[in-house]
Amino acid sequence: LPRTLPVLMYHHVVEAGECNDMTVTAQKLDADLTWLQENGYQTILPRELAEGGPFPDKPVLLTFDDGYRSNYDLLYPLLKKHQMKAVISIIVCKTDQALSGNVSWEMCREMTASGLVEIGSHTYALHNFESQNGGYDPNGPNGVQRLPGESKEDFCSRVLEDLQKSHNRI
């Protein structure tokens, strides 16, 4: 394994002028990828880590959380342009529901087939959504949080069941 492995974590890729704390513009991401290449970094995927070496002298892992549609529309073309790899960890229930703001299973298959993308789990439905429609419930758990009064055993069971469901779907 490499001695150090920088991990760059992103979420949603947007066009110029749409940026906030959880987004990166396509132009900035293009500049980041150019900088990585110019400085000798080579991207690797989690499956390559699991397989063991040899690794490049300067490996880097690019991750994108949640599975936004922009990962297909804006990120994927940049990965092809730079011939760089990334893992996209999807919220699987959103892909199952074919929500327009998220990647579809067809998009996931296409990106995976390119060898540039690995699809990972960012849970099935542990994110805080009211009735799974994408709304935030201020009184609900945020991510992998224990519910009020929930036993440790029930918490572990609920989380592991959700993660297993996401892995089975992927």
PDB file of C-alpha atoms in Angstrom:
ATOM      1  CA  LEU A   1       0.000   0.000   0.000  1.00  0.00           C
ATOM      2  CA  PRO A   2       1.123   3.574  -0.530  1.00  0.00           C
ATOM      3  CA  ARG A   3       2.650   5.301   2.509  1.00  0.00           C
ATOM      4  CA  THR A   4       0.237   8.181   2.147  1.00  0.00           C
ATOM      5  CA  LEU A   5      -2.919   8.479   0.112  1.00  0.00           C
ATOM      6  CA  PRO A   6      -4.468  11.900  -0.289  1.00  0.00           C
ATOM      7  CA  VAL A   7      -8.258  11.696  -0.573  1.00  0.00           C
ATOM      8  CA  LEU A   8     -10.080  14.593  -2.200  1.00  0.00           C
ATOM      9  CA  MET A   9     -13.794  14.566  -1.398  1.00  0.00           C
ATOM     10  CA  TYR A  10     -16.338  16.457  -3.456  1.00  0.00           C
ATOM     11  CA  HIS A  11     -20.125  16.425  -3.733  1.00  0.00           C
ATOM     12  CA  HIS A  12     -22.032  18.307  -6.393  1.00  0.00           C
ATOM     13  CA  VAL A  13     -20.380  19.783  -9.504  1.00  0.00           C
ATOM     14  CA  VAL A  14     -22.041  22.961 -10.789  1.00  0.00           C
ATOM     15  CA  GLU A  15     -21.633  25.572 -13.480  1.00  0.00           C
ATOM     16  CA  ALA A  16     -19.978  28.901 -12.658  1.00  0.00           C
ATOM     17  CA  GLY A  17     -22.053  31.147 -10.422  1.00  0.00           C
ATOM     18  CA  GLU A  18     -23.964  28.314  -8.705  1.00  0.00           C
ATOM     19  CA  CYS A  19     -21.350  27.434  -6.091  1.00  0.00           C
ATOM     20  CA  ASN A  20     -21.857  27.023  -2.317  1.00  0.00           C
ATOM     21  CA  ASP A  21     -20.012  25.236   0.513  1.00  0.00           C
ATOM     22  CA  MET A  22     -21.000  21.789  -0.786  1.00  0.00           C
ATOM     23  CA  THR A  23     -20.312  22.328  -4.485  1.00  0.00           C
ATOM     24  CA  VAL A  24     -17.420  22.869  -6.847  1.00  0.00           C
ATOM     25  CA  THR A  25     -17.659  24.486 -10.254  1.00  0.00           C
ATOM     26  CA  ALA A  26     -16.768  22.404 -13.280  1.00  0.00           C
ATOM     27  CA  GLN A  27     -14.114  25.013 -14.094  1.00  0.00           C
ATOM     28  CA  LYS A  28     -12.497  24.697 -10.645  1.00  0.00           C
ATOM     29  CA  LEU A  29     -12.636  20.903 -10.785  1.00  0.00           C
ATOM     30  CA  ASP A  30     -10.995  20.985 -14.228  1.00  0.00           C
ATOM     31  CA  ALA A  31      -8.246  23.170 -12.746  1.00  0.00           C
ATOM     32  CA  ASP A  32      -7.859  20.768  -9.783  1.00  0.00           C
ATOM     33  CA  LEU A  33      -7.485  17.785 -12.117  1.00  0.00           C
ATOM     34  CA  THR A  34      -4.989  19.679 -14.282  1.00  0.00           C
ATOM     35  CA  TRP A  35      -2.949  20.580 -11.180  1.00  0.00           C
ATOM     36  CA  LEU A  36      -2.932  16.960 -10.018  1.00  0.00           C
ATOM     37  CA  GLN A  37      -1.690  15.797 -13.421  1.00  0.00           C
ATOM     38  CA  GLU A  38       0.941  18.523 -13.696  1.00  0.00           C
ATOM     39  CA  ASN A  39       2.241  17.578 -10.251  1.00  0.00           C
ATOM     40  CA  GLY A  40       2.538  13.864 -11.005  1.00  0.00           C
ATOM     41  CA  TYR A  41      -0.513  12.530  -9.167  1.00  0.00           C
ATOM     42  CA  GLN A  42      -2.299   9.485 -10.521  1.00  0.00           C
ATOM     43  CA  THR A  43      -5.802   8.543  -9.451  1.00  0.00           C
ATOM     44  CA  ILE A  44      -6.633   5.127  -8.057  1.00  0.00           C
ATOM     45  CA  LEU A  45      -9.909   3.452  -7.145  1.00  0.00           C
ATOM     46  CA  PRO A  46     -10.930   1.654  -3.940  1.00  0.00           C
ATOM     47  CA  ARG A  47     -10.973  -1.703  -5.753  1.00  0.00           C
ATOM     48  CA  GLU A  48      -7.319  -1.125  -6.697  1.00  0.00           C
ATOM     49  CA  LEU A  49      -6.512  -0.508  -3.053  1.00  0.00           C
ATOM     50  CA  ALA A  50      -8.268  -3.746  -2.127  1.00  0.00           C
ATOM     51  CA  GLU A  51      -6.301  -5.663  -4.783  1.00  0.00           C
ATOM     52  CA  GLY A  52      -2.963  -4.420  -3.418  1.00  0.00           C
ATOM     53  CA  GLY A  53      -0.027  -2.812  -5.227  1.00  0.00           C
ATOM     54  CA  PRO A  54       1.827  -1.784  -7.138  1.00  0.00           C
ATOM     55  CA  PHE A  55       0.686   1.779  -6.780  1.00  0.00           C
ATOM     56  CA  PRO A  56       1.867   4.921  -8.511  1.00  0.00           C
ATOM     57  CA  ASP A  57       4.485   7.037  -6.744  1.00  0.00           C
ATOM     58  CA  LYS A  58       1.897   9.753  -6.099  1.00  0.00           C
ATOM     59  CA  PRO A  59      -1.541   8.163  -5.790  1.00  0.00           C
ATOM     60  CA  VAL A  60      -4.694  10.156  -5.046  1.00  0.00           C
ATOM     61  CA  LEU A  61      -8.269   9.032  -4.454  1.00  0.00           C
ATOM     62  CA  LEU A  62     -11.060  11.255  -5.796  1.00  0.00           C
ATOM     63  CA  THR A  63     -14.462  10.760  -4.169  1.00  0.00           C
ATOM     64  CA  PHE A  64     -17.861  12.263  -4.927  1.00  0.00           C
ATOM     65  CA  ASP A  65     -20.664  11.820  -2.403  1.00  0.00           C
ATOM     66  CA  ASP A  66     -24.408  11.436  -2.926  1.00  0.00           C
ATOM     67  CA  GLY A  67     -24.628  10.571  -6.633  1.00  0.00           C
ATOM     68  CA  TYR A  68     -25.794  13.877  -8.066  1.00  0.00           C
ATOM     69  CA  ARG A  69     -26.688  13.982 -11.762  1.00  0.00           C
ATOM     70  CA  SER A  70     -23.824  16.464 -12.170  1.00  0.00           C
ATOM     71  CA  ASN A  71     -21.432  13.577 -11.538  1.00  0.00           C
ATOM     72  CA  TYR A  72     -22.507  12.251 -14.932  1.00  0.00           C
ATOM     73  CA  ASP A  73     -23.115  15.532 -16.767  1.00  0.00           C
ATOM     74  CA  LEU A  74     -20.071  17.506 -15.575  1.00  0.00           C
ATOM     75  CA  LEU A  75     -17.639  15.235 -13.706  1.00  0.00           C
ATOM     76  CA  TYR A  76     -17.607  12.258 -16.062  1.00  0.00           C
ATOM     77  CA  PRO A  77     -16.588  14.328 -19.141  1.00  0.00           C
ATOM     78  CA  LEU A  78     -13.722  15.806 -17.095  1.00  0.00           C
ATOM     79  CA  LEU A  79     -12.582  12.344 -16.004  1.00  0.00           C
ATOM     80  CA  LYS A  80     -12.540  11.271 -19.651  1.00  0.00           C
ATOM     81  CA  LYS A  81     -10.695  14.439 -20.691  1.00  0.00           C
ATOM     82  CA  HIS A  82      -7.980  13.916 -18.073  1.00  0.00           C
ATOM     83  CA  GLN A  83      -8.137  10.085 -18.063  1.00  0.00           C
ATOM     84  CA  MET A  84      -8.538  10.180 -14.293  1.00  0.00           C
ATOM     85  CA  LYS A  85     -10.564   7.929 -12.010  1.00  0.00           C
ATOM     86  CA  ALA A  86     -13.058   8.623  -9.232  1.00  0.00           C
ATOM     87  CA  VAL A  87     -15.420   6.818  -6.901  1.00  0.00           C
ATOM     88  CA  ILE A  88     -19.007   8.082  -6.834  1.00  0.00           C
ATOM     89  CA  SER A  89     -20.780   6.988  -3.656  1.00  0.00           C
ATOM     90  CA  ILE A  90     -24.499   7.122  -4.327  1.00  0.00           C
ATOM     91  CA  ILE A  91     -27.507   7.393  -2.043  1.00  0.00           C
ATOM     92  CA  VAL A  92     -29.041   4.286  -3.548  1.00  0.00           C
ATOM     93  CA  CYS A  93     -32.708   5.025  -2.777  1.00  0.00           C
ATOM     94  CA  LYS A  94     -32.453   8.175  -4.906  1.00  0.00           C
ATOM     95  CA  THR A  95     -31.097   6.174  -7.836  1.00  0.00           C
ATOM     96  CA  ASP A  96     -33.781   3.521  -7.308  1.00  0.00           C
ATOM     97  CA  GLN A  97     -36.445   6.243  -7.375  1.00  0.00           C
ATOM     98  CA  ALA A  98     -34.979   7.668 -10.592  1.00  0.00           C
ATOM     99  CA  LEU A  99     -34.930  11.177  -9.139  1.00  0.00           C
ATOM    100  CA  SER A 100     -33.946  13.633 -11.881  1.00  0.00           C
ATOM    101  CA  GLY A 101     -31.236  15.304  -9.787  1.00  0.00           C
ATOM    102  CA  ASN A 102     -29.358  12.047  -9.305  1.00  0.00           C
ATOM    103  CA  VAL A 103     -27.491   9.560 -11.469  1.00  0.00           C
ATOM    104  CA  SER A 104     -29.520   6.734 -12.971  1.00  0.00           C
ATOM    105  CA  TRP A 105     -28.542   3.070 -12.997  1.00  0.00           C
ATOM    106  CA  GLU A 106     -27.876   3.380 -16.733  1.00  0.00           C
ATOM    107  CA  MET A 107     -25.457   6.262 -16.089  1.00  0.00           C
ATOM    108  CA  CYS A 108     -23.758   4.236 -13.348  1.00  0.00           C
ATOM    109  CA  ARG A 109     -23.303   1.277 -15.710  1.00  0.00           C
ATOM    110  CA  GLU A 110     -21.866   3.497 -18.453  1.00  0.00           C
ATOM    111  CA  MET A 111     -19.404   5.225 -16.134  1.00  0.00           C
ATOM    112  CA  THR A 112     -18.341   1.941 -14.534  1.00  0.00           C
ATOM    113  CA  ALA A 113     -17.811   0.321 -17.942  1.00  0.00           C
ATOM    114  CA  SER A 114     -15.366   3.106 -18.830  1.00  0.00           C
ATOM    115  CA  GLY A 115     -12.997   1.946 -16.079  1.00  0.00           C
ATOM    116  CA  LEU A 116     -12.810   5.531 -14.808  1.00  0.00           C
ATOM    117  CA  VAL A 117     -15.570   5.293 -12.196  1.00  0.00           C
ATOM    118  CA  GLU A 118     -16.330   2.966  -9.339  1.00  0.00           C
ATOM    119  CA  ILE A 119     -19.800   3.179  -7.800  1.00  0.00           C
ATOM    120  CA  GLY A 120     -19.814   2.997  -4.020  1.00  0.00           C
ATOM    121  CA  SER A 121     -22.417   3.101  -1.286  1.00  0.00           C
ATOM    122  CA  HIS A 122     -23.333   6.283   0.535  1.00  0.00           C
ATOM    123  CA  THR A 123     -26.144   4.322   2.220  1.00  0.00           C
ATOM    124  CA  TYR A 124     -29.491   3.199   0.906  1.00  0.00           C
ATOM    125  CA  ALA A 125     -31.725   5.638   2.799  1.00  0.00           C
ATOM    126  CA  LEU A 126     -29.946   6.716   5.986  1.00  0.00           C
ATOM    127  CA  HIS A 127     -29.904  10.328   4.911  1.00  0.00           C
ATOM    128  CA  ASN A 128     -32.583  12.459   6.466  1.00  0.00           C
ATOM    129  CA  PHE A 129     -35.472  12.533   4.007  1.00  0.00           C
ATOM    130  CA  GLU A 130     -39.155  12.877   4.784  1.00  0.00           C
ATOM    131  CA  SER A 131     -40.847   9.827   3.210  1.00  0.00           C
ATOM    132  CA  GLN A 132     -37.778   9.437   0.949  1.00  0.00           C
ATOM    133  CA  ASN A 133     -38.837  12.394  -1.197  1.00  0.00           C
ATOM    134  CA  GLY A 134     -35.684  14.392  -0.564  1.00  0.00           C
ATOM    135  CA  GLY A 135     -37.050  16.710   2.151  1.00  0.00           C
ATOM    136  CA  TYR A 136     -35.154  17.310   5.357  1.00  0.00           C
ATOM    137  CA  ASP A 137     -36.843  16.442   8.661  1.00  0.00           C
ATOM    138  CA  PRO A 138     -35.304  18.693  11.365  1.00  0.00           C
ATOM    139  CA  ASN A 139     -36.386  16.214  14.062  1.00  0.00           C
ATOM    140  CA  GLY A 140     -35.029  13.133  12.318  1.00  0.00           C
ATOM    141  CA  PRO A 141     -31.573  11.561  12.409  1.00  0.00           C
ATOM    142  CA  ASN A 142     -29.007  13.104  10.116  1.00  0.00           C
ATOM    143  CA  GLY A 143     -27.152  10.280   8.439  1.00  0.00           C
ATOM    144  CA  VAL A 144     -25.946   7.469  10.635  1.00  0.00           C
ATOM    145  CA  GLN A 145     -27.303   8.793  13.922  1.00  0.00           C
ATOM    146  CA  ARG A 146     -28.916   6.850  16.692  1.00  0.00           C
ATOM    147  CA  LEU A 147     -32.617   7.578  17.119  1.00  0.00           C
ATOM    148  CA  PRO A 148     -33.796   8.826  20.533  1.00  0.00           C
ATOM    149  CA  GLY A 149     -34.407   5.779  22.740  1.00  0.00           C
ATOM    150  CA  GLU A 150     -32.953   3.386  20.137  1.00  0.00           C
ATOM    151  CA  SER A 151     -30.898   0.578  21.662  1.00  0.00           C
ATOM    152  CA  LYS A 152     -27.365  -0.020  20.456  1.00  0.00           C
ATOM    153  CA  GLU A 153     -28.452  -3.376  19.011  1.00  0.00           C
ATOM    154  CA  ASP A 154     -31.397  -1.830  17.138  1.00  0.00           C
ATOM    155  CA  PHE A 155     -29.182   0.989  15.863  1.00  0.00           C
ATOM    156  CA  CYS A 156     -26.534  -1.434  14.575  1.00  0.00           C
ATOM    157  CA  SER A 157     -29.182  -3.636  12.995  1.00  0.00           C
ATOM    158  CA  ARG A 158     -30.865  -0.681  11.248  1.00  0.00           C
ATOM    159  CA  VAL A 159     -27.581   0.701   9.906  1.00  0.00           C
ATOM    160  CA  LEU A 160     -26.224  -2.663   8.762  1.00  0.00           C
ATOM    161  CA  GLU A 161     -29.517  -3.524   7.074  1.00  0.00           C
ATOM    162  CA  ASP A 162     -29.458  -0.232   5.188  1.00  0.00           C
ATOM    163  CA  LEU A 163     -25.834  -0.675   4.112  1.00  0.00           C
ATOM    164  CA  GLN A 164     -26.439  -4.258   3.023  1.00  0.00           C
ATOM    165  CA  LYS A 165     -29.438  -3.153   0.962  1.00  0.00           C
ATOM    166  CA  SER A 166     -27.302  -0.492  -0.754  1.00  0.00           C
ATOM    167  CA  HIS A 167     -24.541  -3.007  -1.532  1.00  0.00           C
ATOM    168  CA  ASN A 168     -27.054  -5.533  -2.863  1.00  0.00           C
ATOM    169  CA  ARG A 169     -28.578  -2.918  -5.188  1.00  0.00           C
ATOM    170  CA  ILE A 170     -25.198  -1.713  -6.442  1.00  0.00           C
TER     171      ILE A 170
END
